[in-house]
Amino acid sequence: MGGKRKQVGPLRRAQLAYRAPISVRIEMNIERVPECGCWIWMGAVNAQGYGFMKANGRQGFAHRWSFEAHNGEIPKGMVICHRCDVPACVNPNHLFLGTYLDNAKDCVKKNRQPALTRNGKAKLTIESAARLRAMRENGASLKELSLEFGITQVHACRVSKGAVWPAEDSHG
């Protein structure tokens, strides 16, 4: 009963932490910034500044683990966006569920990425997107369109349906 307590070394502490619930592991690896409310991930980060960790046998982004720990499973095809635009932030109040398109629009709205033709990597112009749609309406295949415009068939399909490259550059 009154025996010595066994000392726990750093390796054993790490093993115990790894087995802790995800919410506890997140709490152990953040630094709260009162001025802005961000919870900055202090664990491993990638080149873009997003935190990552391994849990439940799989590697994932820390902000996604945080969102799931506080809000439940992320539906398939959805992404987790940052209201604060701080990649290392894992505060669930700064995260929201969105589609890839929502995330791209948010990025453009906040001037973090050029819109459509102002993007130096864009392969289409508003005019060529309109021409692509017209060619598709006249029976051109996605393969023909992809070769003609130097884009993938998937992108040609999305342009032809108006999912990207609307009739006018309404993104500013």
Tab-separated table of C-alpha atoms in Angstrom:
chain	number	residue	atom	x	y	z
A	1	MET	CA	0.000	0.000	0.000
A	2	GLY	CA	2.532	2.618	0.949
A	3	GLY	CA	5.045	1.417	-1.669
A	4	LYS	CA	7.029	3.461	-4.114
A	5	ARG	CA	5.280	4.852	-7.186
A	6	LYS	CA	6.726	3.596	-10.409
A	7	GLN	CA	8.383	6.318	-12.484
A	8	VAL	CA	7.003	6.735	-15.992
A	9	GLY	CA	9.598	7.682	-18.599
A	10	PRO	CA	9.064	9.858	-21.694
A	11	LEU	CA	8.581	6.872	-24.013
A	12	ARG	CA	5.880	5.389	-21.785
A	13	ARG	CA	4.252	8.833	-21.423
A	14	ALA	CA	4.151	9.089	-25.230
A	15	GLN	CA	2.594	5.619	-25.482
A	16	LEU	CA	-0.074	6.534	-22.926
A	17	ALA	CA	-0.778	9.829	-24.706
A	18	TYR	CA	-1.135	7.998	-28.031
A	19	ARG	CA	-3.879	5.840	-26.494
A	20	ALA	CA	-5.737	8.824	-25.007
A	21	PRO	CA	-9.013	9.948	-26.627
A	22	ILE	CA	-8.512	12.227	-29.627
A	23	SER	CA	-9.963	15.249	-27.804
A	24	VAL	CA	-7.405	14.768	-24.987
A	25	ARG	CA	-4.543	14.365	-27.474
A	26	ILE	CA	-5.590	17.553	-29.232
A	27	GLU	CA	-5.743	19.405	-25.911
A	28	MET	CA	-2.216	18.168	-25.092
A	29	ASN	CA	-0.841	19.564	-28.370
A	30	ILE	CA	-2.313	23.060	-28.609
A	31	GLU	CA	-1.451	26.538	-27.509
A	32	ARG	CA	-4.428	28.844	-27.044
A	33	VAL	CA	-4.072	32.385	-28.400
A	34	PRO	CA	-6.493	34.565	-26.384
A	35	GLU	CA	-6.225	37.576	-28.731
A	36	CYS	CA	-7.775	35.736	-31.679
A	37	GLY	CA	-9.199	32.564	-30.114
A	38	CYS	CA	-7.086	30.225	-32.238
A	39	TRP	CA	-5.903	26.915	-30.839
A	40	ILE	CA	-2.512	26.536	-32.522
A	41	TRP	CA	-1.424	22.946	-33.175
A	42	MET	CA	2.007	22.451	-31.614
A	43	GLY	CA	2.536	18.912	-32.904
A	44	ALA	CA	3.767	17.905	-36.356
A	45	VAL	CA	2.862	20.199	-39.274
A	46	ASN	CA	3.230	19.870	-43.038
A	47	ALA	CA	4.882	22.351	-45.424
A	48	GLN	CA	1.636	24.357	-45.719
A	49	GLY	CA	1.375	24.698	-41.921
A	50	TYR	CA	-1.475	22.226	-41.350
A	51	GLY	CA	-1.110	20.064	-38.260
A	52	PHE	CA	-1.330	16.309	-38.580
A	53	MET	CA	-1.465	13.314	-36.304
A	54	LYS	CA	-2.115	9.604	-36.401
A	55	ALA	CA	-5.243	8.299	-34.696
A	56	ASN	CA	-7.420	5.226	-35.063
A	57	GLY	CA	-4.720	3.666	-37.221
A	58	ARG	CA	-4.686	6.422	-39.827
A	59	GLN	CA	-2.852	9.678	-40.450
A	60	GLY	CA	-4.973	12.807	-40.768
A	61	PHE	CA	-5.039	16.567	-40.467
A	62	ALA	CA	-5.340	17.820	-36.894
A	63	HIS	CA	-8.116	20.298	-37.774
A	64	ARG	CA	-10.202	17.442	-39.216
A	65	TRP	CA	-9.623	15.316	-36.084
A	66	SER	CA	-10.647	18.307	-33.942
A	67	PHE	CA	-13.802	18.915	-35.972
A	68	GLU	CA	-14.781	15.234	-35.699
A	69	ALA	CA	-14.042	15.117	-31.955
A	70	HIS	CA	-16.382	18.058	-31.338
A	71	ASN	CA	-19.019	17.675	-34.090
A	72	GLY	CA	-19.064	14.052	-35.220
A	73	GLU	CA	-18.044	12.370	-38.455
A	74	ILE	CA	-17.295	14.451	-41.537
A	75	PRO	CA	-19.627	13.453	-44.393
A	76	LYS	CA	-17.949	11.951	-47.461
A	77	GLY	CA	-16.968	14.559	-50.031
A	78	MET	CA	-16.942	17.418	-47.517
A	79	VAL	CA	-13.960	19.433	-46.340
A	80	ILE	CA	-13.229	21.379	-43.173
A	81	CYS	CA	-12.657	25.086	-43.784
A	82	HIS	CA	-11.054	27.662	-41.460
A	83	ARG	CA	-12.927	30.868	-40.608
A	84	CYS	CA	-9.668	32.290	-39.224
A	85	ASP	CA	-7.490	31.237	-42.194
A	86	VAL	CA	-4.796	29.905	-39.847
A	87	PRO	CA	-3.800	26.436	-41.118
A	88	ALA	CA	-2.480	25.345	-37.701
A	89	CYS	CA	-5.706	26.340	-35.884
A	90	VAL	CA	-7.768	23.423	-34.536
A	91	ASN	CA	-10.375	25.429	-32.578
A	92	PRO	CA	-13.712	23.810	-33.521
A	93	ASN	CA	-15.374	27.245	-33.324
A	94	HIS	CA	-13.078	28.417	-36.135
A	95	LEU	CA	-13.851	25.402	-38.353
A	96	PHE	CA	-16.835	24.803	-40.604
A	97	LEU	CA	-18.050	22.097	-42.931
A	98	GLY	CA	-18.052	22.889	-46.642
A	99	THR	CA	-17.674	21.507	-50.139
A	100	TYR	CA	-14.522	21.874	-52.220
A	101	LEU	CA	-16.333	24.637	-54.135
A	102	ASP	CA	-17.282	26.423	-50.867
A	103	ASN	CA	-13.626	26.297	-49.825
A	104	ALA	CA	-12.444	27.654	-53.186
A	105	LYS	CA	-15.018	30.487	-53.110
A	106	ASP	CA	-14.012	31.322	-49.520
A	107	CYS	CA	-10.389	31.443	-50.660
A	108	VAL	CA	-11.182	33.853	-53.512
A	109	LYS	CA	-13.490	35.979	-51.327
A	110	LYS	CA	-10.668	36.478	-48.830
A	111	ASN	CA	-8.201	37.299	-51.639
A	112	ARG	CA	-6.026	34.291	-50.888
A	113	GLN	CA	-6.218	33.036	-54.480
A	114	PRO	CA	-6.810	34.868	-57.733
A	115	ALA	CA	-10.230	34.373	-59.268
A	116	LEU	CA	-10.574	32.638	-62.616
A	117	THR	CA	-8.608	34.594	-65.247
A	118	ARG	CA	-6.470	36.396	-62.636
A	119	ASN	CA	-5.070	32.989	-61.685
A	120	GLY	CA	-1.792	32.639	-63.586
A	121	LYS	CA	-2.258	28.866	-63.796
A	122	ALA	CA	-5.697	29.063	-65.438
A	123	LYS	CA	-5.874	27.207	-68.750
A	124	LEU	CA	-9.186	28.745	-69.803
A	125	THR	CA	-10.548	32.230	-70.290
A	126	ILE	CA	-14.182	33.211	-69.940
A	127	GLU	CA	-14.407	33.154	-73.743
A	128	SER	CA	-12.826	29.705	-74.124
A	129	ALA	CA	-15.095	28.317	-71.380
A	130	ALA	CA	-18.116	29.639	-73.296
A	131	ARG	CA	-16.746	28.077	-76.505
A	132	LEU	CA	-16.236	24.756	-74.677
A	133	ARG	CA	-19.875	24.804	-73.488
A	134	ALA	CA	-21.098	25.552	-77.007
A	135	MET	CA	-18.999	22.720	-78.463
A	136	ARG	CA	-20.361	20.317	-75.834
A	137	GLU	CA	-23.944	21.357	-76.632
A	138	ASN	CA	-23.173	20.605	-80.298
A	139	GLY	CA	-22.099	17.063	-79.445
A	140	ALA	CA	-18.349	17.263	-78.811
A	141	SER	CA	-17.108	14.483	-76.531
A	142	LEU	CA	-15.329	15.203	-73.262
A	143	LYS	CA	-12.203	13.606	-74.723
A	144	GLU	CA	-12.304	15.966	-77.725
A	145	LEU	CA	-12.811	18.954	-75.421
A	146	SER	CA	-9.997	17.941	-73.090
A	147	LEU	CA	-7.583	17.641	-76.029
A	148	GLU	CA	-8.776	20.892	-77.618
A	149	PHE	CA	-8.450	22.972	-74.433
A	150	GLY	CA	-5.573	21.154	-72.699
A	151	ILE	CA	-7.602	20.212	-69.632
A	152	THR	CA	-8.771	16.933	-68.102
A	153	GLN	CA	-12.028	15.301	-69.141
A	154	VAL	CA	-13.346	15.801	-65.602
A	155	HIS	CA	-12.604	19.530	-65.794
A	156	ALA	CA	-14.194	19.722	-69.254
A	157	CYS	CA	-17.310	18.082	-67.812
A	158	ARG	CA	-17.442	20.503	-64.874
A	159	VAL	CA	-16.994	23.517	-67.170
A	160	SER	CA	-19.678	22.271	-69.572
A	161	LYS	CA	-22.143	21.921	-66.677
A	162	GLY	CA	-21.295	25.355	-65.269
A	163	ALA	CA	-19.896	23.941	-62.014
A	164	VAL	CA	-16.748	25.974	-62.688
A	165	TRP	CA	-16.182	28.891	-65.056
A	166	PRO	CA	-19.633	30.493	-64.968
A	167	ALA	CA	-20.863	32.460	-67.987
A	168	GLU	CA	-19.430	35.654	-66.451
A	169	ASP	CA	-16.532	36.178	-64.064
A	170	SER	CA	-18.726	36.899	-61.039
A	171	HIS	CA	-15.873	36.223	-58.601
A	172	GLY	CA	-14.407	39.711	-58.947
